[in-house]
Amino acid sequence: MKRYILTVAALTFSLAMVAPLTSAQTPSTQPATAQDPAAEEAAAYKAFYDAYTAKDLAKEFELGKAFVEKFPASKNADYVKKEIIRVRSLLLQQAIAAKNIPEVVRLGKDALAADPNNLDYAIYLTIQLRTLDTNLQNAADIAEFANTAVRLIESGKTPTPPTGPNPAPFDKNKTLAYFHSTLGAIDERNKTMDKAIEHLHQATMLDPMNAAYFFNCGRLHQDRYVAAAQKYQALPQEDRTAAEPKPEVKTALDEVNKEADAVINCWARFVALKSDYSEDTRKKVQAALTDLYKYRHNDSVEGLQKLIDDNKNSPTPVSMTPPPVAPAAPPPDQKASVQDAMSAKPGTTPAKPAPAKPNGKKPR
């Protein structure tokens, strides 16, 4: 991340070396009048230039935008547009350093309004906001930037290559996986669980070596498993143990088994992959995984280690073949395991992609 921030700083500094008055004579100091458009334009440009020389970035930014909006045909308009981009980038860096999330959002929206297809900004803003806003208080804004990034990447756009020694190449799949994980976290916060799980599944397929995605995939499915198991256990015992179960009983049990299998598949892959999760977390996941596997295989763990080993040796997820016979035992209560898993934190967050940062150049 640091090398891209240095890239921004270098580019914005180089642009600052070009004086705004290189394309115009020093503007007149005579007051503008409503009958003298040239004088009004000159006065507006002088106000912008005075803010520039005073290094008042916020004022220069607003005056520059006002100048371009009012005098788009001015011979100075092109330079002012470039200055707006340079100053916006500096202001954005300042807002990020100050952890001023509302200002980051405001400047980000301004940047994408000026250039809706600027992938550099869409990626940069999503990463920075997710880092700063750990509680997703600005979830709607983060989702807007993330969805923009996904749309642009899927359309074939790539970010500006980073500069510096040994720059990390753009990895389309890992970058998309990060954004789907971000959108999944937002959907989970908004209690739209179907969408959250769908985003997590997409992340696991795009970046199948990232243990964090499989941890969260299993956690969300386990939460659903618990709800399904409780619903099934609430049915009358005589209905659950009948030789010919009623349709509603069979439907409820099918839901339990479907979610149990999803947890097994996600967490078998998680256990198989190397990660920075604590040993305590891994043990809790392994225990919950074992309980569910035994439930689905009539109290047998035969085949579980092979499933884990197959995932260790495969670059893509290996799923369990569902048992042909329904389990004889009742679904295990994993409520405590869910709470443990949800409170567990990885040693590191999901790896962030390595995109170029906003470069201070004229929008493409």
GROMACS .gro file of C-alpha atoms in nm:
model
  364
    1MET     CA    1   0.000   0.000   0.000
    2LYS     CA    2   0.282   0.242   0.093
    3ARG     CA    3   0.446   0.240  -0.247
    4TYR     CA    4   0.125   0.352  -0.414
    5ILE     CA    5   0.081   0.639  -0.170
    6LEU     CA    6   0.437   0.746  -0.254
    7THR     CA    7   0.343   0.733  -0.621
    8VAL     CA    8   0.053   0.971  -0.557
    9ALA     CA    9   0.275   1.207  -0.361
   10ALA     CA   10   0.538   1.217  -0.635
   11LEU     CA   11   0.288   1.284  -0.911
   12THR     CA   12   0.102   1.552  -0.722
   13PHE     CA   13   0.431   1.722  -0.635
   14SER     CA   14   0.544   1.723  -0.997
   15LEU     CA   15   0.218   1.879  -1.110
   16ALA     CA   16   0.252   2.147  -0.845
   17MET     CA   17   0.576   2.264  -1.008
   18VAL     CA   18   0.376   2.394  -1.306
   19ALA     CA   19   0.256   2.741  -1.222
   20PRO     CA   20  -0.105   2.808  -1.311
   21LEU     CA   21  -0.013   3.128  -1.491
   22THR     CA   22   0.194   2.956  -1.759
   23SER     CA   23  -0.103   2.966  -1.993
   24ALA     CA   24  -0.226   3.315  -1.916
   25GLN     CA   25  -0.109   3.664  -1.840
   26THR     CA   26  -0.138   3.792  -1.486
   27PRO     CA   27  -0.507   3.867  -1.447
   28SER     CA   28  -0.632   4.217  -1.410
   29THR     CA   29  -0.683   4.345  -1.058
   30GLN     CA   30  -0.973   4.561  -1.169
   31PRO     CA   31  -1.305   4.463  -1.010
   32ALA     CA   32  -1.540   4.258  -1.224
   33THR     CA   33  -1.871   4.396  -1.335
   34ALA     CA   34  -2.183   4.223  -1.450
   35GLN     CA   35  -2.137   4.398  -1.789
   36ASP     CA   36  -1.776   4.282  -1.830
   37PRO     CA   37  -1.751   3.900  -1.862
   38ALA     CA   38  -1.378   3.915  -1.933
   39ALA     CA   39  -1.314   4.107  -1.613
   40GLU     CA   40  -1.535   3.864  -1.419
   41GLU     CA   41  -1.341   3.569  -1.557
   42ALA     CA   42  -1.010   3.738  -1.476
   43ALA     CA   43  -1.121   3.806  -1.120
   44ALA     CA   44  -1.235   3.448  -1.072
   45TYR     CA   45  -0.905   3.318  -1.203
   46LYS     CA   46  -0.711   3.557  -0.978
   47ALA     CA   47  -0.904   3.430  -0.674
   48PHE     CA   48  -0.814   3.075  -0.772
   49TYR     CA   49  -0.450   3.174  -0.828
   50ASP     CA   50  -0.431   3.354  -0.493
   51ALA     CA   51  -0.554   3.038  -0.318
   52TYR     CA   52  -0.291   2.841  -0.511
   53THR     CA   53  -0.005   3.069  -0.405
   54ALA     CA   54  -0.133   3.069  -0.046
   55LYS     CA   55  -0.135   2.685  -0.055
   56ASP     CA   56  -0.495   2.690   0.069
   57LEU     CA   57  -0.590   2.357  -0.086
   58ALA     CA   58  -0.953   2.354   0.022
   59LYS     CA   59  -1.015   2.703  -0.111
   60GLU     CA   60  -0.821   2.637  -0.432
   61PHE     CA   61  -1.026   2.322  -0.489
   62GLU     CA   62  -1.363   2.493  -0.451
   63LEU     CA   63  -1.263   2.804  -0.646
   64GLY     CA   64  -1.119   2.588  -0.923
   65LYS     CA   65  -1.440   2.389  -0.955
   66ALA     CA   66  -1.645   2.707  -0.958
   67PHE     CA   67  -1.418   2.857  -1.227
   68VAL     CA   68  -1.445   2.557  -1.459
   69GLU     CA   69  -1.820   2.536  -1.414
   70LYS     CA   70  -1.870   2.904  -1.496
   71PHE     CA   71  -1.600   2.947  -1.761
   72PRO     CA   72  -1.563   2.607  -1.934
   73ALA     CA   73  -1.437   2.770  -2.256
   74SER     CA   74  -1.165   2.972  -2.084
   75LYS     CA   75  -0.810   2.931  -2.212
   76ASN     CA   76  -0.719   2.855  -1.847
   77ALA     CA   77  -0.988   2.588  -1.802
   78ASP     CA   78  -0.771   2.292  -1.896
   79TYR     CA   79  -0.501   2.384  -1.649
   80VAL     CA   80  -0.752   2.449  -1.371
   81LYS     CA   81  -0.905   2.105  -1.436
   82LYS     CA   82  -0.563   1.946  -1.387
   83GLU     CA   83  -0.513   2.143  -1.068
   84ILE     CA   84  -0.851   2.028  -0.938
   85ILE     CA   85  -0.742   1.666  -0.984
   86ARG     CA   86  -0.405   1.726  -0.818
   87VAL     CA   87  -0.554   1.914  -0.522
   88ARG     CA   88  -0.834   1.659  -0.479
   89SER     CA   89  -0.574   1.386  -0.450
   90LEU     CA   90  -0.383   1.582  -0.185
   91LEU     CA   91  -0.699   1.659   0.010
   92LEU     CA   92  -0.797   1.294  -0.006
   93GLN     CA   93  -0.460   1.188   0.134
   94GLN     CA   94  -0.500   1.439   0.415
   95ALA     CA   95  -0.850   1.314   0.496
   96ILE     CA   96  -0.730   0.954   0.506
   97ALA     CA   97  -0.437   1.044   0.732
   98ALA     CA   98  -0.678   1.229   0.964
   99LYS     CA   99  -0.926   0.936   0.949
  100ASN     CA  100  -1.191   1.187   0.841
  101ILE     CA  101  -1.429   0.937   0.686
  102PRO     CA  102  -1.705   1.185   0.583
  103GLU     CA  103  -1.445   1.391   0.396
  104VAL     CA  104  -1.302   1.081   0.227
  105VAL     CA  105  -1.653   0.990   0.111
  106ARG     CA  106  -1.725   1.346  -0.010
  107LEU     CA  107  -1.403   1.371  -0.208
  108GLY     CA  108  -1.442   1.019  -0.341
  109LYS     CA  109  -1.789   1.085  -0.472
  110ASP     CA  110  -1.668   1.409  -0.625
  111ALA     CA  111  -1.386   1.223  -0.804
  112LEU     CA  112  -1.613   0.954  -0.945
  113ALA     CA  113  -1.876   1.207  -1.045
  114ALA     CA  114  -1.607   1.380  -1.252
  115ASP     CA  115  -1.480   1.051  -1.397
  116PRO     CA  116  -1.726   0.760  -1.342
  117ASN     CA  117  -1.492   0.512  -1.514
  118ASN     CA  118  -1.185   0.585  -1.301
  119LEU     CA  119  -1.105   0.238  -1.168
  120ASP     CA  120  -0.805   0.363  -0.969
  121TYR     CA  121  -1.030   0.577  -0.752
  122ALA     CA  122  -1.298   0.309  -0.712
  123ILE     CA  123  -1.043   0.056  -0.588
  124TYR     CA  124  -0.851   0.301  -0.371
  125LEU     CA  125  -1.159   0.441  -0.200
  126THR     CA  126  -1.306   0.100  -0.122
  127ILE     CA  127  -0.983  -0.025   0.034
  128GLN     CA  128  -0.924   0.290   0.236
  129LEU     CA  129  -1.280   0.314   0.365
  130ARG     CA  130  -1.297  -0.052   0.464
  131THR     CA  131  -0.968  -0.004   0.651
  132LEU     CA  132  -1.084   0.312   0.828
  133ASP     CA  133  -1.449   0.220   0.884
  134THR     CA  134  -1.411  -0.115   1.061
  135ASN     CA  135  -1.772  -0.108   1.184
  136LEU     CA  136  -1.909  -0.032   0.836
  137GLN     CA  137  -2.097   0.276   0.954
  138ASN     CA  138  -2.072   0.408   0.598
  139ALA     CA  139  -2.173   0.076   0.444
  140ALA     CA  140  -2.384   0.229   0.166
  141ASP     CA  141  -2.096   0.446   0.044
  142ILE     CA  142  -1.843   0.162   0.062
  143ALA     CA  143  -2.084  -0.062  -0.131
  144GLU     CA  144  -2.125   0.209  -0.397
  145PHE     CA  145  -1.749   0.232  -0.452
  146ALA     CA  146  -1.703  -0.148  -0.438
  147ASN     CA  147  -1.981  -0.213  -0.689
  148THR     CA  148  -1.828   0.049  -0.920
  149ALA     CA  149  -1.492  -0.129  -0.899
  150VAL     CA  150  -1.649  -0.470  -0.969
  151ARG     CA  151  -1.845  -0.331  -1.265
  152LEU     CA  152  -1.537  -0.169  -1.419
  153ILE     CA  153  -1.311  -0.472  -1.367
  154GLU     CA  154  -1.569  -0.709  -1.510
  155SER     CA  155  -1.602  -0.480  -1.812
  156GLY     CA  156  -1.234  -0.534  -1.886
  157LYS     CA  157  -1.073  -0.226  -1.729
  158THR     CA  158  -0.748  -0.254  -1.537
  159PRO     CA  159  -0.595  -0.008  -1.291
  160THR     CA  160  -0.292   0.206  -1.365
  161PRO     CA  161   0.020  -0.009  -1.309
  162PRO     CA  162   0.203   0.081  -0.986
  163THR     CA  163   0.550   0.232  -0.998
  164GLY     CA  164   0.860   0.162  -0.793
  165PRO     CA  165   1.079  -0.144  -0.750
  166ASN     CA  166   0.913  -0.486  -0.784
  167PRO     CA  167   0.555  -0.359  -0.821
  168ALA     CA  168   0.288  -0.618  -0.755
  169PRO     CA  169   0.100  -0.704  -1.075
  170PHE     CA  170  -0.275  -0.661  -1.094
  171ASP     CA  171  -0.453  -0.986  -1.006
  172LYS     CA  172  -0.807  -0.963  -1.139
  173ASN     CA  173  -0.948  -1.263  -0.949
  174LYS     CA  174  -0.797  -1.173  -0.612
  175THR     CA  175  -0.909  -0.813  -0.649
  176LEU     CA  176  -1.265  -0.916  -0.736
  177ALA     CA  177  -1.265  -1.164  -0.446
  178TYR     CA  178  -1.170  -0.885  -0.205
  179PHE     CA  179  -1.457  -0.670  -0.325
  180HIS     CA  180  -1.708  -0.957  -0.307
  181SER     CA  181  -1.590  -1.022   0.049
  182THR     CA  182  -1.642  -0.653   0.127
  183LEU     CA  183  -1.993  -0.658  -0.021
  184GLY     CA  184  -2.066  -0.978   0.171
  185ALA     CA  185  -1.965  -0.811   0.498
  186ILE     CA  186  -2.196  -0.521   0.418
  187ASP     CA  187  -2.486  -0.754   0.335
  188GLU     CA  188  -2.428  -0.943   0.660
  189ARG     CA  189  -2.444  -0.616   0.850
  190ASN     CA  190  -2.768  -0.534   0.668
  191LYS     CA  191  -2.911  -0.881   0.750
  192THR     CA  192  -2.948  -0.968   0.381
  193MET     CA  193  -2.795  -1.309   0.434
  194ASP     CA  194  -2.873  -1.466   0.096
  195LYS     CA  195  -2.672  -1.193  -0.075
  196ALA     CA  196  -2.396  -1.211   0.188
  197ILE     CA  197  -2.350  -1.584   0.134
  198GLU     CA  198  -2.356  -1.545  -0.244
  199HIS     CA  199  -2.079  -1.285  -0.227
  200LEU     CA  200  -1.872  -1.507   0.003
  201HIS     CA  201  -1.913  -1.804  -0.230
  202GLN     CA  202  -1.796  -1.590  -0.522
  203ALA     CA  203  -1.493  -1.482  -0.318
  204THR     CA  204  -1.401  -1.844  -0.240
  205MET     CA  205  -1.417  -1.940  -0.607
  206LEU     CA  206  -1.218  -1.638  -0.723
  207ASP     CA  207  -0.946  -1.672  -0.458
  208PRO     CA  208  -0.957  -2.038  -0.344
  209MET     CA  209  -0.632  -2.019  -0.145
  210ASN     CA  210  -0.756  -1.745   0.089
  211ALA     CA  211  -0.850  -1.911   0.420
  212ALA     CA  212  -1.040  -1.605   0.547
  213TYR     CA  213  -1.309  -1.642   0.282
  214PHE     CA  214  -1.369  -2.007   0.375
  215PHE     CA  215  -1.376  -1.923   0.746
  216ASN     CA  216  -1.648  -1.665   0.691
  217CYS     CA  217  -1.834  -1.884   0.443
  218GLY     CA  218  -1.854  -2.161   0.705
  219ARG     CA  219  -1.949  -1.916   0.978
  220LEU     CA  220  -2.247  -1.782   0.784
  221HIS     CA  221  -2.364  -2.129   0.685
  222GLN     CA  222  -2.326  -2.250   1.044
  223ASP     CA  223  -2.549  -1.970   1.162
  224ARG     CA  224  -2.809  -2.091   0.914
  225TYR     CA  225  -2.754  -2.450   1.021
  226VAL     CA  226  -2.833  -2.361   1.383
  227ALA     CA  227  -3.155  -2.185   1.280
  228ALA     CA  228  -3.259  -2.481   1.063
  229ALA     CA  229  -3.177  -2.733   1.339
  230GLN     CA  230  -3.379  -2.539   1.594
  231LYS     CA  231  -3.674  -2.523   1.356
  232TYR     CA  232  -3.652  -2.899   1.299
  233GLN     CA  233  -3.622  -2.979   1.670
  234ALA     CA  234  -3.931  -2.768   1.740
  235LEU     CA  235  -4.145  -3.010   1.538
  236PRO     CA  236  -4.335  -3.275   1.740
  237GLN     CA  237  -4.115  -3.572   1.828
  238GLU     CA  238  -4.365  -3.823   1.695
  239ASP     CA  239  -4.352  -3.648   1.356
  240ARG     CA  240  -3.971  -3.645   1.352
  241THR     CA  241  -3.949  -4.015   1.439
  242ALA     CA  242  -4.232  -4.139   1.219
  243ALA     CA  243  -4.152  -4.415   0.970
  244GLU     CA  244  -4.303  -4.199   0.697
  245PRO     CA  245  -4.228  -3.835   0.787
  246LYS     CA  246  -4.467  -3.564   0.681
  247PRO     CA  247  -4.359  -3.336   0.393
  248GLU     CA  248  -4.291  -3.048   0.629
  249VAL     CA  249  -4.063  -3.268   0.841
  250LYS     CA  250  -3.869  -3.386   0.539
  251THR     CA  251  -3.836  -3.027   0.413
  252ALA     CA  252  -3.706  -2.911   0.750
  253LEU     CA  253  -3.453  -3.196   0.770
  254ASP     CA  254  -3.337  -3.134   0.414
  255GLU     CA  255  -3.262  -2.774   0.508
  256VAL     CA  256  -3.061  -2.887   0.812
  257ASN     CA  257  -2.857  -3.127   0.603
  258LYS     CA  258  -2.800  -2.877   0.322
  259GLU     CA  259  -2.657  -2.621   0.563
  260ALA     CA  260  -2.452  -2.885   0.748
  261ASP     CA  261  -2.294  -2.992   0.419
  262ALA     CA  262  -2.216  -2.629   0.330
  263VAL     CA  263  -2.040  -2.578   0.666
  264ILE     CA  264  -1.843  -2.900   0.616
  265ASN     CA  265  -1.727  -2.796   0.270
  266CYS     CA  266  -1.625  -2.444   0.375
  267TRP     CA  267  -1.448  -2.546   0.693
  268ALA     CA  268  -1.275  -2.854   0.554
  269ARG     CA  269  -1.112  -2.616   0.306
  270PHE     CA  270  -1.035  -2.364   0.584
  271VAL     CA  271  -0.866  -2.629   0.800
  272ALA     CA  272  -0.666  -2.748   0.499
  273LEU     CA  273  -0.526  -2.406   0.408
  274LYS     CA  274  -0.239  -2.228   0.576
  275SER     CA  275  -0.348  -1.911   0.754
  276ASP     CA  276  -0.265  -1.671   1.034
  277TYR     CA  277  -0.570  -1.767   1.237
  278SER     CA  278  -0.491  -1.863   1.596
  279GLU     CA  279  -0.453  -2.226   1.693
  280ASP     CA  280  -0.748  -2.184   1.931
  281THR     CA  281  -0.972  -2.072   1.646
  282ARG     CA  282  -0.861  -2.358   1.426
  283LYS     CA  283  -0.933  -2.609   1.705
  284LYS     CA  284  -1.284  -2.472   1.753
  285VAL     CA  285  -1.353  -2.489   1.381
  286GLN     CA  286  -1.213  -2.842   1.367
  287ALA     CA  287  -1.438  -2.951   1.656
  288ALA     CA  288  -1.751  -2.804   1.496
  289LEU     CA  289  -1.653  -2.955   1.160
  290THR     CA  290  -1.603  -3.299   1.317
  291ASP     CA  291  -1.940  -3.288   1.495
  292LEU     CA  292  -2.123  -3.206   1.175
  293TYR     CA  293  -1.935  -3.463   0.972
  294LYS     CA  294  -2.017  -3.733   1.228
  295TYR     CA  295  -2.383  -3.627   1.221
  296ARG     CA  296  -2.398  -3.658   0.842
  297HIS     CA  297  -2.216  -3.996   0.844
  298ASN     CA  298  -2.395  -4.178   1.129
  299ASP     CA  299  -2.134  -4.099   1.395
  300SER     CA  300  -1.837  -4.188   1.174
  301VAL     CA  301  -1.542  -3.965   1.088
  302GLU     CA  302  -1.420  -4.198   0.815
  303GLY     CA  303  -1.344  -3.987   0.511
  304LEU     CA  304  -1.309  -3.654   0.695
  305GLN     CA  305  -0.929  -3.651   0.698
  306LYS     CA  306  -0.925  -3.750   0.331
  307LEU     CA  307  -1.154  -3.457   0.253
  308ILE     CA  308  -0.915  -3.224   0.435
  309ASP     CA  309  -0.609  -3.377   0.267
  310ASP     CA  310  -0.771  -3.352  -0.076
  311ASN     CA  311  -0.824  -2.982  -0.011
  312LYS     CA  312  -0.461  -2.942   0.095
  313ASN     CA  313  -0.347  -3.086  -0.234
  314SER     CA  314  -0.596  -2.912  -0.461
  315PRO     CA  315  -0.574  -2.553  -0.591
  316THR     CA  316  -0.954  -2.543  -0.594
  317PRO     CA  317  -1.211  -2.646  -0.329
  318VAL     CA  318  -1.294  -3.015  -0.298
  319SER     CA  319  -1.649  -3.079  -0.175
  320MET     CA  320  -1.784  -3.370   0.022
  321THR     CA  321  -2.015  -3.612  -0.157
  322PRO     CA  322  -2.344  -3.597   0.037
  323PRO     CA  323  -2.428  -3.926   0.213
  324PRO     CA  324  -2.703  -4.125   0.035
  325VAL     CA  325  -2.876  -4.216   0.362
  326ALA     CA  326  -3.033  -3.963   0.598
  327PRO     CA  327  -2.858  -3.943   0.938
  328ALA     CA  328  -3.005  -4.145   1.221
  329ALA     CA  329  -2.890  -3.908   1.494
  330PRO     CA  330  -3.063  -3.575   1.566
  331PRO     CA  331  -2.879  -3.262   1.450
  332PRO     CA  332  -2.612  -3.157   1.700
  333ASP     CA  333  -2.659  -2.828   1.882
  334GLN     CA  334  -2.379  -2.600   1.765
  335LYS     CA  335  -2.501  -2.276   1.913
  336ALA     CA  336  -2.190  -2.236   2.129
  337SER     CA  337  -1.967  -2.315   1.832
  338VAL     CA  338  -2.135  -2.042   1.632
  339GLN     CA  339  -2.065  -1.789   1.905
  340ASP     CA  340  -1.705  -1.903   1.929
  341ALA     CA  341  -1.653  -1.882   1.555
  342MET     CA  342  -1.817  -1.542   1.524
  343SER     CA  343  -1.599  -1.399   1.802
  344ALA     CA  344  -1.283  -1.548   1.659
  345LYS     CA  345  -1.061  -1.308   1.470
  346PRO     CA  346  -0.799  -1.397   1.211
  347GLY     CA  347  -0.438  -1.306   1.265
  348THR     CA  348  -0.463  -1.093   0.951
  349THR     CA  349  -0.752  -0.955   0.751
  350PRO     CA  350  -0.814  -1.089   0.401
  351ALA     CA  351  -0.526  -0.987   0.180
  352LYS     CA  352  -0.592  -0.658   0.006
  353PRO     CA  353  -0.541  -0.628  -0.368
  354ALA     CA  354  -0.254  -0.420  -0.500
  355PRO     CA  355  -0.408  -0.161  -0.733
  356ALA     CA  356  -0.258   0.166  -0.846
  357LYS     CA  357  -0.365   0.470  -0.649
  358PRO     CA  358  -0.528   0.784  -0.789
  359ASN     CA  359  -0.247   0.939  -0.988
  360GLY     CA  360  -0.330   1.306  -1.006
  361LYS     CA  361  -0.347   1.290  -1.383
  362LYS     CA  362  -0.632   1.413  -1.593
  363PRO     CA  363  -0.923   1.164  -1.574
  364ARG     CA  364  -0.931   0.921  -1.861
   0.00000   0.00000   0.00000
